[in-house]
XYZ file of C-alpha atoms in Angstrom:
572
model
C 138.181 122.322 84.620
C 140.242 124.274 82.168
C 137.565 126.720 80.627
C 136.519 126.310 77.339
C 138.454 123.092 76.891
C 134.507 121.096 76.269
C 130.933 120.949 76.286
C 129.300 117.481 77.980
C 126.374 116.964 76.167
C 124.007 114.588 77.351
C 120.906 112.968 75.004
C 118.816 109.505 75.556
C 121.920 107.323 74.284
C 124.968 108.077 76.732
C 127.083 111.585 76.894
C 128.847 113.443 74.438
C 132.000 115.869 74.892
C 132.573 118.120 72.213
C 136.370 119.185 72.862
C 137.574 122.671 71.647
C 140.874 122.483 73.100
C 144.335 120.602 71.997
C 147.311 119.412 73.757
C 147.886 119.461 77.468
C 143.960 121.762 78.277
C 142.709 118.134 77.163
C 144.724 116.104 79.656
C 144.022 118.524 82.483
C 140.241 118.562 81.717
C 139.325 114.599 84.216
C 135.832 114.954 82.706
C 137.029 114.246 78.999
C 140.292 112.696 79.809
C 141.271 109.279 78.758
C 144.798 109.129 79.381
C 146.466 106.041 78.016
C 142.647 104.990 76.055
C 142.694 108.236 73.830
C 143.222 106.188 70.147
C 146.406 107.369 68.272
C 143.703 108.780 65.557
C 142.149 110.715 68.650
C 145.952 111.939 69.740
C 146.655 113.636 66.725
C 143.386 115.495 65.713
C 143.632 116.602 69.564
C 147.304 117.528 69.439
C 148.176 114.665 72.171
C 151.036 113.137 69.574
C 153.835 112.621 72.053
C 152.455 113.507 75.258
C 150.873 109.628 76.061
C 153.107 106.666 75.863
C 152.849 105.045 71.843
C 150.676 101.867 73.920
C 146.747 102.766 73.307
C 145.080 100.653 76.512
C 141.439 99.820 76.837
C 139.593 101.473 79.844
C 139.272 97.505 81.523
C 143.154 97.524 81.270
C 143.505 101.062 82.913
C 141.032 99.626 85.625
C 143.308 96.648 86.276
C 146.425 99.139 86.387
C 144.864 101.873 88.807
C 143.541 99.035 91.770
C 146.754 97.129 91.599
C 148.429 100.620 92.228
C 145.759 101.021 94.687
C 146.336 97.993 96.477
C 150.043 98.808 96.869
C 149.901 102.153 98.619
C 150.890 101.361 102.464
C 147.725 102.454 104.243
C 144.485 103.998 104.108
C 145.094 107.690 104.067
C 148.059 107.160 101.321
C 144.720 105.151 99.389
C 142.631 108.326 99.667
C 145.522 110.401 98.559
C 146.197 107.978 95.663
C 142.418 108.152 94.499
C 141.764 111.369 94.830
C 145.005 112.172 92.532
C 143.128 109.821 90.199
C 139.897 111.796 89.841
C 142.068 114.859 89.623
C 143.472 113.470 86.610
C 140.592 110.966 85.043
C 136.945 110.773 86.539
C 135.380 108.201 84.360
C 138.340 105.745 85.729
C 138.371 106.703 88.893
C 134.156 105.895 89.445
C 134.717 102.958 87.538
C 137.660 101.947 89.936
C 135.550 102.807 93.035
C 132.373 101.166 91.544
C 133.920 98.054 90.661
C 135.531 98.200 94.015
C 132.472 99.998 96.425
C 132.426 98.003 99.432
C 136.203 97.941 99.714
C 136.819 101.668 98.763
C 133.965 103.049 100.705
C 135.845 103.166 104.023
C 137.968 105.324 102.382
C 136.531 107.745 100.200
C 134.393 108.481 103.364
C 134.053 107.364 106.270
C 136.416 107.156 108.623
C 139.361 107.503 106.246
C 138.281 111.141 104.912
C 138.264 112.105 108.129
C 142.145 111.912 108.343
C 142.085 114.027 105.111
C 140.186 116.160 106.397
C 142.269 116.985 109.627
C 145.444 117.086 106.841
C 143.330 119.355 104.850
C 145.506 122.406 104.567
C 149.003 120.665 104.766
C 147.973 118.595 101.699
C 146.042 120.881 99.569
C 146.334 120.228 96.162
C 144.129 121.355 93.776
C 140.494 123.006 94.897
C 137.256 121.478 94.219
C 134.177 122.639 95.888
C 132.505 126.047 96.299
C 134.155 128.090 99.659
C 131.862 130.231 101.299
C 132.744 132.873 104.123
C 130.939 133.781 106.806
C 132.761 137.116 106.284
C 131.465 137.505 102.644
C 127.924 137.111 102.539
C 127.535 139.335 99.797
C 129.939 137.191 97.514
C 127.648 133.941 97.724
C 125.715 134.273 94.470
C 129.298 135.141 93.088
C 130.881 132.262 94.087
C 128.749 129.956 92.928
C 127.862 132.166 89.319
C 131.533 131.643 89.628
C 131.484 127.535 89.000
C 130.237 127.950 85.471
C 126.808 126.356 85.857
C 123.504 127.385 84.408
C 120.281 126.691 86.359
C 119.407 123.380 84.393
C 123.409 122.133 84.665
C 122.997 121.365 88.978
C 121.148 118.646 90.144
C 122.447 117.793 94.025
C 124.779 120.647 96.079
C 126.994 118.837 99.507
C 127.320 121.249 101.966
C 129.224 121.226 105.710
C 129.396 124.005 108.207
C 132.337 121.561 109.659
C 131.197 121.629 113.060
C 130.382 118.176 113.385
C 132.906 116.215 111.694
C 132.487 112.308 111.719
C 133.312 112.084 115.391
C 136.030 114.653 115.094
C 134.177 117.497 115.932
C 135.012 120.845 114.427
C 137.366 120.845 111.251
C 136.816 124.701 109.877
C 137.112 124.568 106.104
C 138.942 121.204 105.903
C 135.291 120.104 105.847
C 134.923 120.380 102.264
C 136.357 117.204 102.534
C 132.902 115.385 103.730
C 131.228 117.096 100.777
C 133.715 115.982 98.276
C 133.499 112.627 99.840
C 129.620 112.524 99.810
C 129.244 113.178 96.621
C 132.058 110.519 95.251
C 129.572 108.366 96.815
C 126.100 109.559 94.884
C 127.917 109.229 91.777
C 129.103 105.762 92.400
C 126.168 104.384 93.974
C 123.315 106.025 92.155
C 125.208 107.873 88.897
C 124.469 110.903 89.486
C 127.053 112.714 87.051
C 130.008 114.116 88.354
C 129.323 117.138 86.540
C 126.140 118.240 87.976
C 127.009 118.266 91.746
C 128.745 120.696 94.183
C 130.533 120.391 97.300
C 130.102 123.054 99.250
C 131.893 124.440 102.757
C 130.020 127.281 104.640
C 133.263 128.518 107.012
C 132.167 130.442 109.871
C 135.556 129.911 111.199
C 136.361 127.306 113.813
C 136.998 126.728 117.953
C 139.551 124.139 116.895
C 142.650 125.441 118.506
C 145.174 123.433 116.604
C 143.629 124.706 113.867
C 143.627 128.309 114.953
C 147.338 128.032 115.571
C 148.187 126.255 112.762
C 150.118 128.417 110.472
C 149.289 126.873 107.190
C 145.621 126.840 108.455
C 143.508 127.855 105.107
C 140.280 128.848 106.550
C 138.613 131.688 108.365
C 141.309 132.643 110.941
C 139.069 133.256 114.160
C 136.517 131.468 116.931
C 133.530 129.794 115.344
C 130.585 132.392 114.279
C 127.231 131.888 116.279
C 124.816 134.918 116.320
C 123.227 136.167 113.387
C 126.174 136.303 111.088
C 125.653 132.720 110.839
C 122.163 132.679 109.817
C 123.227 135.412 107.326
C 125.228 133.114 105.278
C 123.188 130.385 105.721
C 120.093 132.319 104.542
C 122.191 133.749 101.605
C 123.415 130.017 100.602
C 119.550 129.329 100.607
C 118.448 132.517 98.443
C 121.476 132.151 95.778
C 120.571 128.408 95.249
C 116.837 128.427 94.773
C 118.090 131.801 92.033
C 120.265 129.949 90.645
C 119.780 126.473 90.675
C 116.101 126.009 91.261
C 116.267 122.263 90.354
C 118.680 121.126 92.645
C 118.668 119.241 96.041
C 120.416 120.743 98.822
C 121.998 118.541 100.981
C 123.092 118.861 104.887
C 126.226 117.411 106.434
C 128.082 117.260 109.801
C 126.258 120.227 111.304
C 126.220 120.610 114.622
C 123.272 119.360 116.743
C 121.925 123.246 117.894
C 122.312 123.894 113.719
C 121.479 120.587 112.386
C 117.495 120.569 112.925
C 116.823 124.234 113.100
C 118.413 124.560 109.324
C 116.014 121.478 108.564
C 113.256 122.578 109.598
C 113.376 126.298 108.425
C 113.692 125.326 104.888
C 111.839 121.753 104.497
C 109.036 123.250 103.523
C 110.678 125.986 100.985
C 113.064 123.944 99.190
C 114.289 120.495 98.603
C 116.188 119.771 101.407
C 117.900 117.132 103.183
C 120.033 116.328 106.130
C 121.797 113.084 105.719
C 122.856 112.751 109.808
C 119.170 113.040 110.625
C 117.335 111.918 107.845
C 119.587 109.447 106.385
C 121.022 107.429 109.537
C 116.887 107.422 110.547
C 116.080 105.790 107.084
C 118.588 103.755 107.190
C 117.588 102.466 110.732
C 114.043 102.610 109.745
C 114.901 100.072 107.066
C 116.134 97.848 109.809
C 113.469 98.129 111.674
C 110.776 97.030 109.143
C 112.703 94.228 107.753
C 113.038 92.995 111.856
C 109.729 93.577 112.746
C 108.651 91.541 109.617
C 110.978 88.953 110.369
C 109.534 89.217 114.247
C 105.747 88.794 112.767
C 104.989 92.581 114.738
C 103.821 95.726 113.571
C 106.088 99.029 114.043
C 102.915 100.523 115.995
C 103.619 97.871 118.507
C 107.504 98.219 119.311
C 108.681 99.676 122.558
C 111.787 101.572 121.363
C 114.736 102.366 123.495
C 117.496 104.662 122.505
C 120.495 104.931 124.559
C 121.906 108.114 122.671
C 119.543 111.404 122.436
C 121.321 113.757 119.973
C 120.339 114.362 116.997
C 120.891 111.232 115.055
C 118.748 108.833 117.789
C 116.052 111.428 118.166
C 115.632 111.461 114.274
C 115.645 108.083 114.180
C 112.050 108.202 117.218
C 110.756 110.976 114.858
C 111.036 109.095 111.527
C 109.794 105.633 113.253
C 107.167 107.907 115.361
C 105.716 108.998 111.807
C 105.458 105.670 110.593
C 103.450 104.439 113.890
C 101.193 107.011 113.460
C 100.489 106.487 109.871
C 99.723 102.391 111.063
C 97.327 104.052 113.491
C 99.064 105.404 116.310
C 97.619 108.971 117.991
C 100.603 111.869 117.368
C 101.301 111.256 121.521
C 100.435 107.534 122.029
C 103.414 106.908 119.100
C 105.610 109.664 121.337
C 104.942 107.627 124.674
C 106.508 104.088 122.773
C 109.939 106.019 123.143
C 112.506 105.500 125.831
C 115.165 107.905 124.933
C 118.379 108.042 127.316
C 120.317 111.315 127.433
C 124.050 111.802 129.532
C 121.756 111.721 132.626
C 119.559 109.081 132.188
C 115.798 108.796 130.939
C 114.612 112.139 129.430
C 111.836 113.627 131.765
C 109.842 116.504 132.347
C 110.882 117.838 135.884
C 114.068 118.875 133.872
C 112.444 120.569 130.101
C 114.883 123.446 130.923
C 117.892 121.734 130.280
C 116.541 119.748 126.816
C 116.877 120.817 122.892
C 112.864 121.779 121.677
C 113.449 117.759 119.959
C 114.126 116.376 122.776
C 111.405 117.514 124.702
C 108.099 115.269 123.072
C 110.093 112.040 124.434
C 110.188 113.642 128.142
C 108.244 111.063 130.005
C 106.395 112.445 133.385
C 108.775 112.230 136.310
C 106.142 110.817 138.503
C 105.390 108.206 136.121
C 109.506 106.820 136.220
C 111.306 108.938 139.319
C 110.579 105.290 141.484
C 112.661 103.186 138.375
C 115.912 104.455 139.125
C 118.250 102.329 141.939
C 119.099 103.437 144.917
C 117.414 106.884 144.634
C 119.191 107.770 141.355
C 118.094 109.109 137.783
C 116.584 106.027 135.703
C 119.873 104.386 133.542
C 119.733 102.433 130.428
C 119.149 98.816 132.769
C 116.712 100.495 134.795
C 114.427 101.238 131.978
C 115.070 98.167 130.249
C 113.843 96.288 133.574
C 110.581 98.451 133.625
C 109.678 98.889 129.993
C 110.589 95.110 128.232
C 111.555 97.104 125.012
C 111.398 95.110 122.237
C 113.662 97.323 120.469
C 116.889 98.830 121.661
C 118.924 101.327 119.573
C 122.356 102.903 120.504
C 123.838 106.248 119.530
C 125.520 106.903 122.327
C 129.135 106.035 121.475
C 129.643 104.337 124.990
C 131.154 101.125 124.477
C 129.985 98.253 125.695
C 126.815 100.022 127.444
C 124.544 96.985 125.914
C 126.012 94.729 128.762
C 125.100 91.563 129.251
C 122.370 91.539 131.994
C 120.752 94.334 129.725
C 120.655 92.280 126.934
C 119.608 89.396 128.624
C 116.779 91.250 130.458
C 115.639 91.749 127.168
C 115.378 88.811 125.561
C 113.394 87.215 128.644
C 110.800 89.120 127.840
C 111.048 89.943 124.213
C 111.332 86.652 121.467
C 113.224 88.198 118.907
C 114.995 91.202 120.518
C 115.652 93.867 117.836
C 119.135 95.290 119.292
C 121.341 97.957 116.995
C 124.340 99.323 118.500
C 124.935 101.713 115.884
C 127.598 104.182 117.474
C 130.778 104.294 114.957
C 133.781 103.317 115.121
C 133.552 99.578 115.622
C 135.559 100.802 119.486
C 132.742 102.809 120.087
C 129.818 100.570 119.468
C 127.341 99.766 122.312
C 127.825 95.966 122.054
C 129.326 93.402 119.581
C 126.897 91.254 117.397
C 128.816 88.154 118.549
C 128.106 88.601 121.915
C 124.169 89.961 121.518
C 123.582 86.715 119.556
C 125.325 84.729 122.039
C 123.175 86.835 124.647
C 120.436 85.587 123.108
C 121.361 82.166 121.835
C 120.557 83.677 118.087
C 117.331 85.185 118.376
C 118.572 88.616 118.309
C 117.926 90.379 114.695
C 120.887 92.768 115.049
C 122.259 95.914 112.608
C 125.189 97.591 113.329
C 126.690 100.923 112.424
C 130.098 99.782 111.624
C 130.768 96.563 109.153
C 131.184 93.481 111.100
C 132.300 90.196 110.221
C 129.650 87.034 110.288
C 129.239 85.033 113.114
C 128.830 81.870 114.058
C 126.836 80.396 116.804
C 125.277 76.373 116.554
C 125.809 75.783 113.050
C 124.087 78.921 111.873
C 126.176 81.472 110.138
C 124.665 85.068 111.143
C 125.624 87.902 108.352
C 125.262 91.352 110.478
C 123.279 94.316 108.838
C 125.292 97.178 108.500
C 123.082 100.332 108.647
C 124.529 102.445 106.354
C 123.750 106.020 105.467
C 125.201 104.982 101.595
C 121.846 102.181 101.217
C 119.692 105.059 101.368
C 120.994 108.543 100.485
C 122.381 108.217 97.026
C 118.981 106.461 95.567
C 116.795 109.285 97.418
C 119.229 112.248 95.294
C 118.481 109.691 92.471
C 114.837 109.893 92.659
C 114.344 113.351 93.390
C 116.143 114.158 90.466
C 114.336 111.902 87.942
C 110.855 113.230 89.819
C 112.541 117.146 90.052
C 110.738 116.959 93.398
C 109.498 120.342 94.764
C 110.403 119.327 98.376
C 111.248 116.099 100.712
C 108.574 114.328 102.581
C 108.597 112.033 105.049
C 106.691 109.768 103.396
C 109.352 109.544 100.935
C 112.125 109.240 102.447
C 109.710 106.151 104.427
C 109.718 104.783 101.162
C 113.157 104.697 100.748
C 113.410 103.103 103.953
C 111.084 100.655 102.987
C 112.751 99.791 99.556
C 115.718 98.946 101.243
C 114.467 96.747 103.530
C 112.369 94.562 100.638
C 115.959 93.496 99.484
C 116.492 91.450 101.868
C 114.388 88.769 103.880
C 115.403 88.265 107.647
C 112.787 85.366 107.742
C 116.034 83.020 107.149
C 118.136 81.805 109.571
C 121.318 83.890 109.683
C 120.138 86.244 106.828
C 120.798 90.259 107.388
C 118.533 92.815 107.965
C 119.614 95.112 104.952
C 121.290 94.599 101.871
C 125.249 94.408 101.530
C 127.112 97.371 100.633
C 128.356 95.704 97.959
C 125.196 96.310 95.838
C 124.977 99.796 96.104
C 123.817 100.361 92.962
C 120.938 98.065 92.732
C 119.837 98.977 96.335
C 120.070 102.525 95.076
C 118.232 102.270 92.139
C 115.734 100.424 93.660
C 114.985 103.365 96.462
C 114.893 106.031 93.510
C 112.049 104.174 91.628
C 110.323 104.403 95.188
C 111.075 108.039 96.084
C 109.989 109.146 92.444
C 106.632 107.218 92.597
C 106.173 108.541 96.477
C 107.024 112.294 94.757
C 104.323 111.977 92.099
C 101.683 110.521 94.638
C 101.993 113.279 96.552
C 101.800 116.090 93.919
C 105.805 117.040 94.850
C 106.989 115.551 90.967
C 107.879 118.909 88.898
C 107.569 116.193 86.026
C 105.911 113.791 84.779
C 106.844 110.158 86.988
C 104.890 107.439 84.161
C 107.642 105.018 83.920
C 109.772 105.334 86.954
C 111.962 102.379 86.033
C 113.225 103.149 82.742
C 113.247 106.749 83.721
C 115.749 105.855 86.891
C 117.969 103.528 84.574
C 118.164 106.463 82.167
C 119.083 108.593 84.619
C 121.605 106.352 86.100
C 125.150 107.748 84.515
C 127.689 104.886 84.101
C 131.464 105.290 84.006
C 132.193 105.030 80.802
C 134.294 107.483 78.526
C 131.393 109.643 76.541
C 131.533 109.665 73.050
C 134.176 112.453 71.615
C 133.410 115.417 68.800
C 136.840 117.529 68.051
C 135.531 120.706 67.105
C 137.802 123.072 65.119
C 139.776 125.892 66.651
């Protein structure tokens, strides 16, 4: 933002901006801007006499304006291009456009569109946004960020990426900043956290992407991905000039790699307030799931048999976060550990090959003796021969193989199970490890099925089945919500189990057809709802840095809508 151009004041009743500037600094500043909406009493005292068409239009008529412009640009990335020109120019619209619009703008202010953005990252750069951090400059850390503007009371939530793991793209180098950008449209949307007080962040220890490395208009560290100490370095630094300079805020993980993802985690959980959305968030989200089909199932979590075909990080946070929960309904640390069946490139993790497994891999390792005899013909157990022996009651893919939930599998399953809980979660819809429409078919409907890519509803004997999307978006927003309002110290587990468990109270899988999570479409609800749990869960366990005594009204405060603030013209 142009400096000096405005202060954003906020008090009980809504924002203020107190503008210092005139002319064009006001039309360049999106925070304050109204375009077309500035009143022709606001143009003059600001100097705008001339530069806006004579029409004045309301902000509902800019919102009609912008979508129908939307609506006619010829295909996704050209929609991400055209919105992110919009919050370039005019934030309030632009949240109120993707607000009003969430579940049909969500697929591409994220995922998967950003991802083409981010791969066109430094052909269509435009203007920066974000915080760039070097690998190389270690030393300049606390500058950059001093560099932003903001005090230690103006930062509530900082996005960062070390690009490696891009949304099934893999390694993007500084493009990443992309992901954070995109995150963070999405906290602000879905749980209002203002615009103003987050950061996306990019940590670029350079990349192994050779296109990228031979790309001429490349705009990022120009050499091989950094992985000794150097990398720690800036990490560590990142850390440090945070907690100096923002001490309030929540840092927030994304798209690491999987030998980064948990060892960043789980150095700093318990020093700062931390979160990794691939871990934490897809397991929440999946948790969720899970409790609303075990209720609907009339089971306990303590009693599932969980298999997960997948065993990166995202299905082995998903056993740790469901492990917890077992164990807090009862469960011994290893008797909870044992209910896990997790499936790996070859076959059921086991112990006769620790060597070759991550450290979080290696408490699912089953005794070879105990499963060396499941496997046919001699061979490694697969996904149907531990299905055969263990009659899981839950299956869970994130394994990206399509179509591994075959048939027979499925079917093996529900002979012994009565309401098989099955989520092929893998995204995109090409990679998922079954279709709902054939799992329900499977199962002539008794399946309670969530998905990781949005599916259409099915129909099968005059029921209508709507199919539970388990997206990150239900969970993480309302979690940065209510560590906010709570200014929690750090994030527990039993927190972020309350959000999981907020989520899955809004909707009731008892009824025929009826989802196991909440649409998309009510974002803000669902995330409002998970902040009022996450800030009671804070206070409860002594991690509130304030005082949580009404957590509703304090979350609807909180809760910034977009709507143009209230405008002071200060004198030059």
């Amino acid at each position: 933002m142009p400096e000096g151009t405005y202060e954003l004041i906020q008090s009980a009743d809504g924002y203020t901006a107190r503008i210092h500037s005139r002319g064009a600094a006001v039309l360049a500043a999106p925070t304050v801007n109204r375009g077309t909406a500035f009143t022709l009493a606001e143009r003059r005292e600001l100097g705008l006499t001339g530069l806006l068409p004579s029409g004045v239009s309301t902000l509902d008529g800019q919102l009609r304006r912008t979508y129908a412009q939307y609506r006619e640009q010829a295909n996704n990335l050209r929609k991400w291009v055209y919105l992110a020109n919009l919050r370039d120019r005019n934030e309030v619209l632009f949240y109120k456009l993707l607000s009003e619009h969430i579940e049909e703008m969500l697929p591409v202010v994220y995922t998967p569109t950003v991802g083409l953005a981010i791969e066109r990252f430094s052909h269509e750069f435009r203007r920066t946004r974000g915080v760039y951090l070097s690998v190389n400059h270690p030393d300049e850390v606390e500058t950059a960020l001093r560099n932003t503007g903001l005090g230690a009371e103006d930062v509530d939530l900082l996005v960062a990426t070390d690009s490696e793991g891009i949304l099934g793209i893999g390694d993007q180098g500084v493009g990443g900043i992309e992901i954070s950008v995109g995150k963070l449209s999405v906290y602000t949307a879905a749980a209002g956290i203002h615009p103003s007080r987050v950061l996306p962040v990019v940590l670029d220890m350079g990349t192994d992407n050779l296109n990228l490395l031979n790309d001429e208009m490349y705009l990022g560290e120009r050499h091989a991905r950094i992985r000794d100490e150097r990398y720690d370095q800036l990490i560590d630094a990142y850390v440090t000039a945070c907690q100096k300079l923002f001490p309030q805020a929540m840092l927030h993980w994304e798209d690491f790699g999987a030998s980064n993802a948990r060892r960043i985690l789980n150095r700093y959980a318990d020093q700062v307030c931390t979160f990794n959305d691939d871990m934490q968030g897809t397991a929440a989200v999946v948790l969720a799931a899970a409790f609303s089909a075990v209720r609907a199932a009339g089971s306990r979590m303590r009693d599932q048999r969980v298999v997960i075909h997948g065993s990166g990080t995202a299905g082995l946070g998903i056993a740790d976060m469901m492990r917890d929960q077992m164990v807090r309904e009862g469960l011994s640390h290893e008797e909870a550990s044992r209910r896990f069946y997790p499936l790996g490139r070859n076959g059921l993790l086991a112990d006769d090959r620790l060597e070759k497994l991550y450290d979080f891999q290696v408490p699912y390792a089953h005794p070879w003796a105990e499963v060396k005899e499941w496997g046919s013909r001699g061979s490694r157990p697969g996904l149907a021969d531990v299905v055969r022996h263990v009659h899981p009651t839950m299956l869970i893919g994130t394994s990206t193989q399509a179509g591994a939930f075959t048939e027979e599998i499925v079917r093996d399953m529900a002979a012994h199970t009565k309401r098989p809980i099955i989520m092929p979660l893998s995204n995109p819809t090409s990679k998922a490890e079954a279709l709902p429409a054939d799992v329900l078919r499977w199962t002539d409907g008794a399946a309670l099925v969530a998905t990781g890519s949005p599916f259409a509803p099915v129909e099968l004997d005059d029921v209508t089945y709507h199919v539970a999307q388990a997206n990150n978006a239900l969970v993480f927003p309302g979690l940065g919500l209510g560590v906010t309002v709570a200014r929690a110290s750090r994030i527990s587990d039993r927190m972020i189990a309350a959000a999981a468990d907020a989520v899955a109270k809004l909707s009731d899988a008892t009824r025929p057809g009826a989802p196991l999570l909440p649409p998309v479409s009510d974002l803000r609800p669902v995330s409002a709802a998970v902040a009022i749990a996450v800030a009671r869960a804070a206070a409860e366990e002594g991690l509130a840095q304030v005082t949580v005594d009404d957590p509703i009204q304090q979350v609807h405060q909180a809760m910034w809508r977009p709507e143009y603030p209230r405008i002071e013209i200060k004198p030059l």
